[in-house]
Amino acid sequence: MSHIRGRFEKDADKRAESYTASIRYDWCLYPHDIAGSIAHARMLARQGIISKQDADTIIGGLNSIKEEIEQGDFDFKPELEDIHMNIEARLIEKVGEVGGKLHTARSRNDQVALDMRLFAREAISQTVSALHTLQQALVTLAESNVEVVIPGYTHLQRAQPVLLAHHLLAYFEMLERDIERFKCCRQRTDVLPLGSGALAGVAHNIDREFLAKELGFDQVSRNSIDAVSDRDFLIEYQSAASICIMHLSRLAEEIVLWSSAEFDFIEVDDAYATGSSIMPQKKNPDVAELARGKTGRIYGNLMSLLTMMKGIPLAYVRDMQEDKEAFFDTVDTLLATLEVFAGMISTLRVKPENTGRAVQHGYLLATDLADYLVKKGEPFRSAHDIVARLVSYAARQEKALNELKLSEYREFSPRFDEDVLAITVESSLAARDNFGGTAPKRVEQALTEARKTLRGGP
Ligand code: ARG
């Protein structure tokens, strides 16, 4: 029987006990729970609320419990509900009655809020550094294929030639914004809730500034009711995670497409692909597919937290225990996806012969032809029309644009001159010489900038 059932006459129903217990998944909060308790015990002693000797005994006990857990020697008990009660009960078992002093001036409500903030803060740092590693892999892939040209697509139809590096740097930018979102979320997570008690504050002379310093918090929460009832820092993480996995899912989709025989632009390394159990010729991009698939569960976790929080009154209510599985799952899923992606991207093989061939077909230089006519004085709309007819003529002849003769060009507009034959993939790329464009020298600058950003660290 749990030692907080003092006022009850009956033991808990077994099903009710297992229904309410969270130890199966919240045990992973233990390092944070113990760090929070050690800081709390130190503060209690400094303030003369418990003796220095009692604090030392408590801290010694907590440290040895940590070791037990790390060694796998700790017996987690569902009848003790959660990680907080499991650790406290074990403490009392180990050090005796004095262990019961640890919970002075504290409630499980501010304790669990603290643990979740510490956990989230660590998760954010890991996420940001995993994003940084993936960005590095993207930049390295871009740098080692800096001359590779691919068709850029709109509507998944070949549109204009772009550098592969430019395309990859688009993902670098998305991930950069993801990093910013997580860092923003860290600022709001970095607030100490301990000292809020059950909801109203505590009736002891505690020192919250000291606690904040001990636990490395930037700020101290300003309202005790808010501090124990709010979980928006978790929702913010989940929402940043949802946007981030959406980006990864788009990248995944391109990896799936590009490694198909239809595109054949890239080959996923054997280490990141799987075979088929029936078709021996197959090499499947399962890592990318699973990342795309796992997007659903990360969105789902966001929805479950938003929904769980939307109708609950202030302050703490037990519904909020449901924040954990969803949050832990999102962190695990996102970190695993980021890590495996970094490996998959850094071992990806690009097939420049195939991307080069794809650029030659599909009339990707049509816009350049229209721009050419515009520079010769033709209004853009009619230039567009002329080139559209020219392209359909070439298609009927089964010819590429560079296979047409000047006389053929001239049938569509007298503005075409010899220099039209100088329009090539290279000239098309070089012409997009605006900040943010795909001209090789712009992309080179962008790569230099990206490297600079990366040197700044995660
Ligand atoms: N396991 C609980 C949770 O995760 C800890 C807080 C319990 N507080 C309470 N008053 N029952 O929310």
CSV table of C-alpha atoms and ligand atoms in Angstrom, one decimal:
chain,number,residue,atom,x,y,z
A,1,MET,CA,0.0,0.0,0.0
A,2,SER,CA,1.3,3.4,-0.9
A,3,HIS,CA,2.3,5.6,2.1
A,4,ILE,CA,0.0,8.4,1.0
A,5,ARG,CA,-3.2,6.5,1.6
A,6,GLY,CA,-3.3,7.6,5.3
A,7,ARG,CA,-6.9,8.8,5.2
A,8,PHE,CA,-8.3,5.8,3.4
A,9,GLU,CA,-9.8,2.7,5.0
A,10,LYS,CA,-9.2,0.4,2.1
A,11,ASP,CA,-6.3,-0.6,-0.2
A,12,ALA,CA,-6.5,0.6,-3.7
A,13,ASP,CA,-8.3,-1.6,-6.2
A,14,LYS,CA,-5.7,-3.4,-8.2
A,15,ARG,CA,-7.0,-2.2,-11.5
A,16,ALA,CA,-7.4,1.4,-10.2
A,17,GLU,CA,-3.8,1.2,-9.0
A,18,SER,CA,-2.4,0.0,-12.3
A,19,TYR,CA,-4.7,2.5,-14.1
A,20,THR,CA,-3.3,5.5,-12.2
A,21,ALA,CA,0.3,4.4,-11.9
A,22,SER,CA,2.8,6.1,-14.2
A,23,ILE,CA,6.0,4.5,-13.1
A,24,ARG,CA,6.1,2.3,-16.2
A,25,TYR,CA,7.0,5.4,-18.2
A,26,ASP,CA,8.0,8.2,-15.8
A,27,TRP,CA,10.9,6.2,-14.3
A,28,CYS,CA,13.1,8.0,-16.9
A,29,LEU,CA,12.6,11.2,-15.0
A,30,TYR,CA,14.8,9.8,-12.2
A,31,PRO,CA,18.0,11.9,-12.9
A,32,HIS,CA,16.0,15.1,-12.8
A,33,ASP,CA,13.9,14.1,-9.9
A,34,ILE,CA,17.1,13.3,-7.9
A,35,ALA,CA,18.8,16.5,-9.0
A,36,GLY,CA,15.7,18.5,-8.0
A,37,SER,CA,15.6,16.8,-4.6
A,38,ILE,CA,19.3,17.3,-3.9
A,39,ALA,CA,18.9,21.1,-4.7
A,40,HIS,CA,15.8,21.2,-2.5
A,41,ALA,CA,17.5,19.5,0.4
A,42,ARG,CA,20.4,21.9,0.2
A,43,MET,CA,18.1,24.8,0.1
A,44,LEU,CA,16.1,23.5,3.1
A,45,ALA,CA,19.4,23.2,5.1
A,46,ARG,CA,20.7,26.7,4.1
A,47,GLN,CA,17.4,28.2,5.2
A,48,GLY,CA,17.5,26.3,8.5
A,49,ILE,CA,14.3,24.4,7.7
A,50,ILE,CA,16.2,21.1,8.2
A,51,SER,CA,19.6,20.5,9.7
A,52,LYS,CA,22.7,20.3,7.6
A,53,GLN,CA,23.3,16.8,8.9
A,54,ASP,CA,19.8,15.7,7.8
A,55,ALA,CA,20.4,17.3,4.4
A,56,ASP,CA,23.7,15.4,4.1
A,57,THR,CA,22.0,12.1,5.0
A,58,ILE,CA,19.2,12.7,2.5
A,59,ILE,CA,21.7,13.7,-0.3
A,60,GLY,CA,23.8,10.6,0.4
A,61,GLY,CA,20.7,8.5,0.2
A,62,LEU,CA,19.6,10.1,-3.1
A,63,ASN,CA,23.0,9.6,-4.7
A,64,SER,CA,23.0,5.9,-3.8
A,65,ILE,CA,19.5,5.5,-5.2
A,66,LYS,CA,20.7,7.0,-8.4
A,67,GLU,CA,23.4,4.4,-8.5
A,68,GLU,CA,20.9,1.6,-7.8
A,69,ILE,CA,18.8,2.8,-10.7
A,70,GLU,CA,21.7,3.1,-13.1
A,71,GLN,CA,22.9,-0.3,-12.1
A,72,GLY,CA,19.5,-1.8,-12.7
A,73,ASP,CA,19.2,-2.7,-9.1
A,74,PHE,CA,16.2,-0.6,-8.3
A,75,ASP,CA,12.8,-2.2,-7.8
A,76,PHE,CA,10.2,0.1,-9.3
A,77,LYS,CA,6.8,-0.5,-7.7
A,78,PRO,CA,3.6,0.3,-9.4
A,79,GLU,CA,1.8,0.5,-6.1
A,80,LEU,CA,4.0,3.6,-5.4
A,81,GLU,CA,2.4,5.2,-8.4
A,82,ASP,CA,5.2,7.3,-9.9
A,83,ILE,CA,8.9,8.0,-9.9
A,84,HIS,CA,8.6,10.6,-7.2
A,85,MET,CA,7.0,8.3,-4.7
A,86,ASN,CA,9.2,5.4,-5.6
A,87,ILE,CA,12.4,7.4,-4.9
A,88,GLU,CA,11.0,8.9,-1.7
A,89,ALA,CA,9.9,5.5,-0.4
A,90,ARG,CA,13.3,4.0,-1.1
A,91,LEU,CA,15.0,7.0,0.5
A,92,ILE,CA,13.0,6.4,3.7
A,93,GLU,CA,13.8,2.7,3.5
A,94,LYS,CA,17.5,3.5,3.2
A,95,VAL,CA,18.1,6.4,5.6
A,96,GLY,CA,15.1,6.0,7.9
A,97,GLU,CA,12.7,8.7,9.2
A,98,VAL,CA,14.9,11.6,8.2
A,99,GLY,CA,14.1,10.8,4.6
A,100,GLY,CA,10.6,11.9,5.3
A,101,LYS,CA,11.9,15.5,5.8
A,102,LEU,CA,12.8,15.9,2.1
A,103,HIS,CA,9.2,16.6,1.1
A,104,THR,CA,9.0,19.6,3.4
A,105,ALA,CA,7.9,22.8,1.6
A,106,ARG,CA,7.3,20.8,-1.6
A,107,SER,CA,4.4,19.1,-3.4
A,108,ARG,CA,4.5,16.5,-6.1
A,109,ASN,CA,2.8,19.2,-8.2
A,110,ASP,CA,5.8,21.5,-8.3
A,111,GLN,CA,8.1,18.5,-8.2
A,112,VAL,CA,6.7,17.0,-11.4
A,113,ALA,CA,6.6,20.3,-13.1
A,114,LEU,CA,10.2,20.7,-12.2
A,115,ASP,CA,11.1,17.3,-13.5
A,116,MET,CA,9.4,17.8,-16.8
A,117,ARG,CA,11.1,21.2,-17.3
A,118,LEU,CA,14.5,19.7,-16.6
A,119,PHE,CA,13.7,16.8,-18.9
A,120,ALA,CA,12.5,19.1,-21.6
A,121,ARG,CA,15.5,21.4,-21.3
A,122,GLU,CA,17.8,18.5,-21.9
A,123,ALA,CA,15.7,17.2,-24.7
A,124,ILE,CA,15.9,20.6,-26.4
A,125,SER,CA,19.7,20.7,-26.2
A,126,GLN,CA,19.8,17.2,-27.7
A,127,THR,CA,17.4,18.1,-30.4
A,128,VAL,CA,19.3,21.2,-31.3
A,129,SER,CA,22.6,19.4,-31.5
A,130,ALA,CA,21.0,16.6,-33.6
A,131,LEU,CA,19.6,19.2,-36.0
A,132,HIS,CA,23.0,20.8,-36.2
A,133,THR,CA,24.6,17.4,-37.1
A,134,LEU,CA,22.1,16.8,-39.8
A,135,GLN,CA,22.7,20.3,-41.2
A,136,GLN,CA,26.4,19.4,-41.3
A,137,ALA,CA,25.6,16.3,-43.3
A,138,LEU,CA,23.5,18.3,-45.7
A,139,VAL,CA,26.2,20.9,-46.2
A,140,THR,CA,28.9,18.2,-46.7
A,141,LEU,CA,26.8,16.5,-49.3
A,142,ALA,CA,26.2,19.8,-51.0
A,143,GLU,CA,29.9,20.7,-51.0
A,144,SER,CA,31.0,17.3,-52.4
A,145,ASN,CA,28.5,17.6,-55.2
A,146,VAL,CA,28.9,21.3,-55.8
A,147,GLU,CA,28.8,21.0,-59.6
A,148,VAL,CA,25.8,18.7,-59.8
A,149,VAL,CA,22.8,20.1,-61.6
A,150,ILE,CA,19.3,18.8,-61.2
A,151,PRO,CA,16.0,19.7,-62.6
A,152,GLY,CA,14.2,22.0,-60.2
A,153,TYR,CA,10.5,21.0,-60.0
A,154,THR,CA,7.2,22.7,-59.5
A,155,HIS,CA,4.1,20.5,-59.5
A,156,LEU,CA,6.6,17.7,-59.7
A,157,GLN,CA,7.2,18.7,-63.3
A,158,ARG,CA,10.6,19.7,-64.5
A,159,ALA,CA,10.8,23.4,-64.2
A,160,GLN,CA,14.2,25.0,-64.3
A,161,PRO,CA,17.8,23.8,-63.7
A,162,VAL,CA,19.1,24.3,-60.2
A,163,LEU,CA,22.2,23.2,-58.4
A,164,LEU,CA,21.7,20.2,-56.2
A,165,ALA,CA,23.6,22.2,-53.5
A,166,HIS,CA,21.0,24.9,-53.7
A,167,HIS,CA,18.2,22.3,-53.3
A,168,LEU,CA,20.0,20.8,-50.3
A,169,LEU,CA,20.6,24.2,-48.7
A,170,ALA,CA,16.8,24.8,-48.8
A,171,TYR,CA,16.7,22.0,-46.2
A,172,PHE,CA,19.5,23.6,-44.3
A,173,GLU,CA,17.4,26.8,-44.0
A,174,MET,CA,14.3,24.8,-42.8
A,175,LEU,CA,16.4,23.1,-40.2
A,176,GLU,CA,17.9,26.5,-39.2
A,177,ARG,CA,14.4,27.8,-38.5
A,178,ASP,CA,13.6,24.6,-36.6
A,179,ILE,CA,16.7,25.3,-34.4
A,180,GLU,CA,15.4,28.8,-33.7
A,181,ARG,CA,12.0,27.4,-32.7
A,182,PHE,CA,13.5,25.0,-30.3
A,183,LYS,CA,15.8,27.7,-28.8
A,184,CYS,CA,12.8,30.0,-28.3
A,185,CYS,CA,11.0,27.1,-26.6
A,186,ARG,CA,14.1,26.7,-24.4
A,187,GLN,CA,13.8,30.2,-23.1
A,188,ARG,CA,10.2,29.6,-21.9
A,189,THR,CA,11.1,26.2,-20.5
A,190,ASP,CA,14.0,27.5,-18.5
A,191,VAL,CA,11.8,28.7,-15.6
A,192,LEU,CA,11.9,27.2,-12.1
A,193,PRO,CA,8.5,26.0,-10.8
A,194,LEU,CA,9.8,24.6,-7.6
A,195,GLY,CA,8.6,26.5,-4.5
A,196,SER,CA,5.1,26.7,-5.9
A,197,GLY,CA,4.0,23.9,-3.6
A,198,ALA,CA,0.7,22.3,-4.3
A,199,LEU,CA,-0.6,25.5,-5.9
A,200,ALA,CA,-0.4,28.4,-3.5
A,201,GLY,CA,3.2,28.6,-2.6
A,202,VAL,CA,4.7,27.1,0.6
A,203,ALA,CA,4.5,28.2,4.2
A,204,HIS,CA,8.2,28.1,4.9
A,205,ASN,CA,11.0,30.6,4.3
A,206,ILE,CA,12.4,29.0,1.2
A,207,ASP,CA,15.0,30.5,-1.2
A,208,ARG,CA,13.8,30.1,-4.8
A,209,GLU,CA,16.7,32.1,-6.2
A,210,PHE,CA,19.1,29.6,-4.7
A,211,LEU,CA,17.1,26.7,-6.2
A,212,ALA,CA,17.2,28.4,-9.6
A,213,LYS,CA,21.0,28.8,-9.4
A,214,GLU,CA,21.6,25.3,-8.2
A,215,LEU,CA,19.5,23.8,-11.0
A,216,GLY,CA,20.7,26.3,-13.7
A,217,PHE,CA,17.4,28.0,-14.4
A,218,ASP,CA,17.3,31.4,-16.0
A,219,GLN,CA,14.2,32.5,-14.3
A,220,VAL,CA,11.9,31.8,-11.4
A,221,SER,CA,8.1,31.3,-12.1
A,222,ARG,CA,6.1,34.4,-11.1
A,223,ASN,CA,2.8,32.7,-10.3
A,224,SER,CA,2.5,29.5,-8.3
A,225,ILE,CA,-0.8,28.5,-9.8
A,226,ASP,CA,0.5,28.9,-13.3
A,227,ALA,CA,3.7,27.1,-12.5
A,228,VAL,CA,2.0,23.9,-11.4
A,229,SER,CA,-0.8,23.9,-14.0
A,230,ASP,CA,1.0,24.9,-17.2
A,231,ARG,CA,2.4,22.5,-19.7
A,232,ASP,CA,2.6,24.8,-22.6
A,233,PHE,CA,6.4,24.4,-22.8
A,234,LEU,CA,5.8,20.8,-23.7
A,235,ILE,CA,3.2,21.8,-26.3
A,236,GLU,CA,5.7,24.2,-27.7
A,237,TYR,CA,8.3,21.5,-28.0
A,238,GLN,CA,5.7,19.2,-29.6
A,239,SER,CA,4.7,21.9,-32.1
A,240,ALA,CA,8.3,22.7,-33.0
A,241,ALA,CA,8.8,18.9,-33.4
A,242,SER,CA,5.8,18.6,-35.6
A,243,ILE,CA,7.1,21.3,-37.9
A,244,CYS,CA,10.6,19.8,-37.9
A,245,ILE,CA,9.4,16.2,-38.7
A,246,MET,CA,7.2,17.8,-41.5
A,247,HIS,CA,10.5,19.1,-43.0
A,248,LEU,CA,12.2,15.7,-42.6
A,249,SER,CA,9.2,14.0,-44.1
A,250,ARG,CA,9.5,16.2,-47.2
A,251,LEU,CA,13.2,15.3,-47.4
A,252,ALA,CA,12.2,11.6,-46.9
A,253,GLU,CA,9.7,11.8,-49.8
A,254,GLU,CA,12.4,13.2,-52.1
A,255,ILE,CA,14.8,10.5,-51.1
A,256,VAL,CA,12.1,7.9,-51.8
A,257,LEU,CA,11.4,9.4,-55.2
A,258,TRP,CA,14.9,10.1,-56.2
A,259,SER,CA,16.1,6.6,-55.4
A,260,SER,CA,13.4,5.1,-57.5
A,261,ALA,CA,14.3,3.8,-61.0
A,262,GLU,CA,12.0,6.5,-62.4
A,263,PHE,CA,14.3,9.3,-61.1
A,264,ASP,CA,17.5,7.4,-60.3
A,265,PHE,CA,19.2,10.5,-59.0
A,266,ILE,CA,20.6,9.0,-55.8
A,267,GLU,CA,21.4,5.8,-54.2
A,268,VAL,CA,20.8,5.2,-50.5
A,269,ASP,CA,23.7,3.4,-48.9
A,270,ASP,CA,23.2,-0.3,-48.1
A,271,ALA,CA,23.4,0.5,-44.4
A,272,TYR,CA,20.3,2.6,-44.6
A,273,ALA,CA,18.2,0.4,-47.0
A,274,THR,CA,16.5,-2.9,-46.6
A,275,GLY,CA,15.7,-5.8,-49.0
A,276,SER,CA,12.4,-7.3,-49.9
A,277,SER,CA,11.5,-10.7,-48.4
A,278,ILE,CA,10.2,-11.8,-51.8
A,279,MET,CA,11.7,-9.7,-54.6
A,280,PRO,CA,15.5,-10.3,-54.5
A,281,GLN,CA,16.2,-7.3,-56.8
A,282,LYS,CA,14.8,-4.7,-54.4
A,283,LYS,CA,16.5,-2.1,-52.3
A,284,ASN,CA,14.0,-0.2,-50.3
A,285,PRO,CA,14.5,3.2,-48.7
A,286,ASP,CA,12.8,2.1,-45.5
A,287,VAL,CA,14.5,4.6,-43.3
A,288,ALA,CA,13.1,7.5,-45.3
A,289,GLU,CA,9.7,5.8,-45.5
A,290,LEU,CA,9.5,5.3,-41.8
A,291,ALA,CA,10.4,8.9,-41.1
A,292,ARG,CA,7.6,9.9,-43.3
A,293,GLY,CA,5.3,7.5,-41.5
A,294,LYS,CA,6.4,8.6,-38.0
A,295,THR,CA,5.3,12.1,-38.8
A,296,GLY,CA,1.8,11.0,-38.1
A,297,ARG,CA,2.6,10.0,-34.5
A,298,ILE,CA,4.4,13.2,-33.8
A,299,TYR,CA,1.4,15.2,-35.0
A,300,GLY,CA,-0.8,12.9,-33.0
A,301,ASN,CA,1.2,13.5,-29.8
A,302,LEU,CA,0.8,17.3,-30.3
A,303,MET,CA,-2.9,16.8,-30.7
A,304,SER,CA,-3.2,14.7,-27.6
A,305,LEU,CA,-1.5,17.2,-25.4
A,306,LEU,CA,-3.5,20.1,-26.8
A,307,THR,CA,-6.7,18.2,-26.3
A,308,MET,CA,-5.7,16.9,-22.8
A,309,MET,CA,-5.0,20.5,-21.6
A,310,LYS,CA,-7.9,22.3,-23.2
A,311,GLY,CA,-10.7,21.7,-20.7
A,312,ILE,CA,-9.0,21.3,-17.3
A,313,PRO,CA,-9.5,23.8,-14.5
A,314,LEU,CA,-6.6,25.4,-12.6
A,315,ALA,CA,-4.5,24.2,-10.9
A,316,TYR,CA,-3.0,20.7,-11.0
A,317,VAL,CA,-5.3,17.9,-12.1
A,318,ARG,CA,-4.3,14.3,-12.7
A,319,ASP,CA,-5.2,14.5,-16.4
A,320,MET,CA,-1.8,16.2,-16.8
A,321,GLN,CA,0.0,12.9,-16.1
A,322,GLU,CA,-1.0,12.1,-19.6
A,323,ASP,CA,1.6,14.6,-20.9
A,324,LYS,CA,4.4,12.2,-20.4
A,325,GLU,CA,4.0,9.3,-22.8
A,326,ALA,CA,3.2,11.6,-25.7
A,327,PHE,CA,6.1,13.9,-24.9
A,328,PHE,CA,8.6,11.2,-24.3
A,329,ASP,CA,7.5,9.5,-27.5
A,330,THR,CA,7.9,12.7,-29.5
A,331,VAL,CA,11.4,13.3,-28.2
A,332,ASP,CA,12.5,9.7,-28.8
A,333,THR,CA,11.0,9.6,-32.3
A,334,LEU,CA,12.4,13.0,-33.3
A,335,LEU,CA,15.9,12.3,-32.0
A,336,ALA,CA,16.1,8.9,-33.6
A,337,THR,CA,14.9,10.3,-36.9
A,338,LEU,CA,17.4,13.1,-36.8
A,339,GLU,CA,20.2,10.8,-36.0
A,340,VAL,CA,19.5,8.2,-38.6
A,341,PHE,CA,19.0,10.9,-41.2
A,342,ALA,CA,22.4,12.4,-40.6
A,343,GLY,CA,23.9,9.0,-41.3
A,344,MET,CA,21.7,8.4,-44.3
A,345,ILE,CA,22.5,11.8,-45.8
A,346,SER,CA,26.2,11.6,-45.3
A,347,THR,CA,26.4,8.2,-47.1
A,348,LEU,CA,24.0,9.1,-49.9
A,349,ARG,CA,25.5,8.6,-53.4
A,350,VAL,CA,24.5,11.1,-56.1
A,351,LYS,CA,24.4,10.1,-59.7
A,352,PRO,CA,25.4,13.2,-61.7
A,353,GLU,CA,25.2,11.4,-65.0
A,354,ASN,CA,21.5,10.9,-64.4
A,355,THR,CA,20.7,14.3,-63.0
A,356,GLY,CA,22.6,15.8,-65.9
A,357,ARG,CA,20.6,13.8,-68.4
A,358,ALA,CA,17.3,14.8,-66.7
A,359,VAL,CA,18.3,18.5,-67.0
A,360,GLN,CA,18.8,18.1,-70.8
A,361,HIS,CA,15.2,16.8,-71.3
A,362,GLY,CA,12.0,18.5,-70.5
A,363,TYR,CA,12.7,21.9,-72.0
A,364,LEU,CA,14.0,23.4,-68.7
A,365,LEU,CA,15.5,26.3,-70.6
A,366,ALA,CA,12.1,27.6,-71.8
A,367,THR,CA,12.0,30.4,-69.2
A,368,ASP,CA,15.5,31.4,-70.3
A,369,LEU,CA,14.3,31.6,-73.9
A,370,ALA,CA,11.4,33.8,-72.9
A,371,ASP,CA,13.7,36.0,-70.8
A,372,TYR,CA,16.0,36.2,-73.9
A,373,LEU,CA,13.1,37.6,-76.0
A,374,VAL,CA,12.2,40.0,-73.2
A,375,LYS,CA,15.7,41.4,-73.2
A,376,LYS,CA,15.3,41.9,-77.0
A,377,GLY,CA,12.2,44.0,-76.4
A,378,GLU,CA,9.4,41.5,-76.5
A,379,PRO,CA,6.8,41.9,-73.7
A,380,PHE,CA,7.0,38.9,-71.3
A,381,ARG,CA,3.4,37.6,-71.9
A,382,SER,CA,3.9,37.4,-75.7
A,383,ALA,CA,7.4,36.0,-75.2
A,384,HIS,CA,5.9,33.3,-73.0
A,385,ASP,CA,3.4,32.5,-75.8
A,386,ILE,CA,6.1,32.3,-78.5
A,387,VAL,CA,8.3,30.0,-76.5
A,388,ALA,CA,5.3,27.8,-75.6
A,389,ARG,CA,4.6,27.3,-79.3
A,390,LEU,CA,8.3,26.8,-80.0
A,391,VAL,CA,8.5,24.1,-77.3
A,392,SER,CA,5.5,22.3,-78.6
A,393,TYR,CA,7.0,22.4,-82.1
A,394,ALA,CA,10.3,20.9,-80.7
A,395,ALA,CA,8.4,18.2,-78.9
A,396,ARG,CA,6.6,17.2,-82.0
A,397,GLN,CA,10.0,17.0,-83.8
A,398,GLU,CA,11.3,15.0,-80.8
A,399,LYS,CA,14.1,17.5,-80.5
A,400,ALA,CA,15.7,19.2,-77.6
A,401,LEU,CA,15.9,23.0,-77.8
A,402,ASN,CA,19.6,23.0,-78.4
A,403,GLU,CA,19.0,20.7,-81.4
A,404,LEU,CA,16.9,23.3,-83.2
A,405,LYS,CA,18.5,25.4,-85.9
A,406,LEU,CA,18.4,29.2,-85.8
A,407,SER,CA,16.1,29.2,-88.9
A,408,GLU,CA,13.6,27.2,-86.9
A,409,TYR,CA,13.8,29.6,-84.0
A,410,ARG,CA,13.2,32.5,-86.3
A,411,GLU,CA,9.9,31.0,-87.6
A,412,PHE,CA,8.6,31.8,-84.2
A,413,SER,CA,10.1,35.2,-83.7
A,414,PRO,CA,12.4,37.5,-85.8
A,415,ARG,CA,14.0,38.6,-82.5
A,416,PHE,CA,15.9,35.3,-82.2
A,417,ASP,CA,19.6,35.7,-83.2
A,418,GLU,CA,22.7,33.6,-83.3
A,419,ASP,CA,23.2,34.3,-79.6
A,420,VAL,CA,20.1,32.3,-78.7
A,421,LEU,CA,22.3,29.2,-79.3
A,422,ALA,CA,24.4,30.3,-76.4
A,423,ILE,CA,21.6,29.6,-73.9
A,424,THR,CA,22.7,26.5,-72.0
A,425,VAL,CA,22.1,25.0,-68.6
A,426,GLU,CA,25.2,26.7,-67.4
A,427,SER,CA,24.1,30.1,-68.7
A,428,SER,CA,20.7,29.5,-67.2
A,429,LEU,CA,22.2,28.8,-63.7
A,430,ALA,CA,24.6,31.7,-64.0
A,431,ALA,CA,21.8,34.1,-64.9
A,432,ARG,CA,20.0,33.5,-61.6
A,433,ASP,CA,22.6,35.7,-60.0
A,434,ASN,CA,20.4,37.3,-57.2
A,435,PHE,CA,20.8,37.0,-53.5
A,436,GLY,CA,19.1,33.6,-52.7
A,437,GLY,CA,19.4,32.4,-56.4
A,438,THR,CA,21.0,29.3,-57.8
A,439,ALA,CA,23.9,30.9,-59.7
A,440,PRO,CA,27.0,28.9,-58.8
A,441,LYS,CA,28.8,31.8,-57.2
A,442,ARG,CA,25.7,32.6,-55.1
A,443,VAL,CA,25.4,29.0,-54.0
A,444,GLU,CA,29.1,29.0,-53.1
A,445,GLN,CA,28.6,32.1,-50.9
A,446,ALA,CA,25.5,30.4,-49.4
A,447,LEU,CA,27.7,27.4,-48.6
A,448,THR,CA,30.3,29.6,-47.0
A,449,GLU,CA,27.6,31.3,-44.9
A,450,ALA,CA,26.2,27.9,-43.9
A,451,ARG,CA,29.6,26.7,-42.8
A,452,LYS,CA,30.0,29.9,-40.8
A,453,THR,CA,26.6,29.3,-39.1
A,454,LEU,CA,27.7,25.7,-38.3
A,455,ARG,CA,30.9,26.9,-36.8
A,456,GLY,CA,28.9,28.8,-34.3
A,457,GLY,CA,27.9,25.5,-32.8
A,458,PRO,CA,24.5,24.1,-31.9
B,1,ARG,N1,2.5,11.3,-11.5
B,1,ARG,C1,2.0,12.6,-11.3
B,1,ARG,C2,2.0,13.3,-12.7
B,1,ARG,O1,2.7,12.9,-13.5
B,1,ARG,C3,2.8,13.4,-10.4
B,1,ARG,C4,2.0,14.5,-9.7
B,1,ARG,C5,1.0,13.9,-8.8
B,1,ARG,N2,0.3,14.9,-8.0
B,1,ARG,C6,-0.8,14.6,-7.4
B,1,ARG,N3,-1.3,15.6,-6.8
B,1,ARG,N4,-1.4,13.4,-7.5
B,1,ARG,O2,1.2,14.3,-12.9
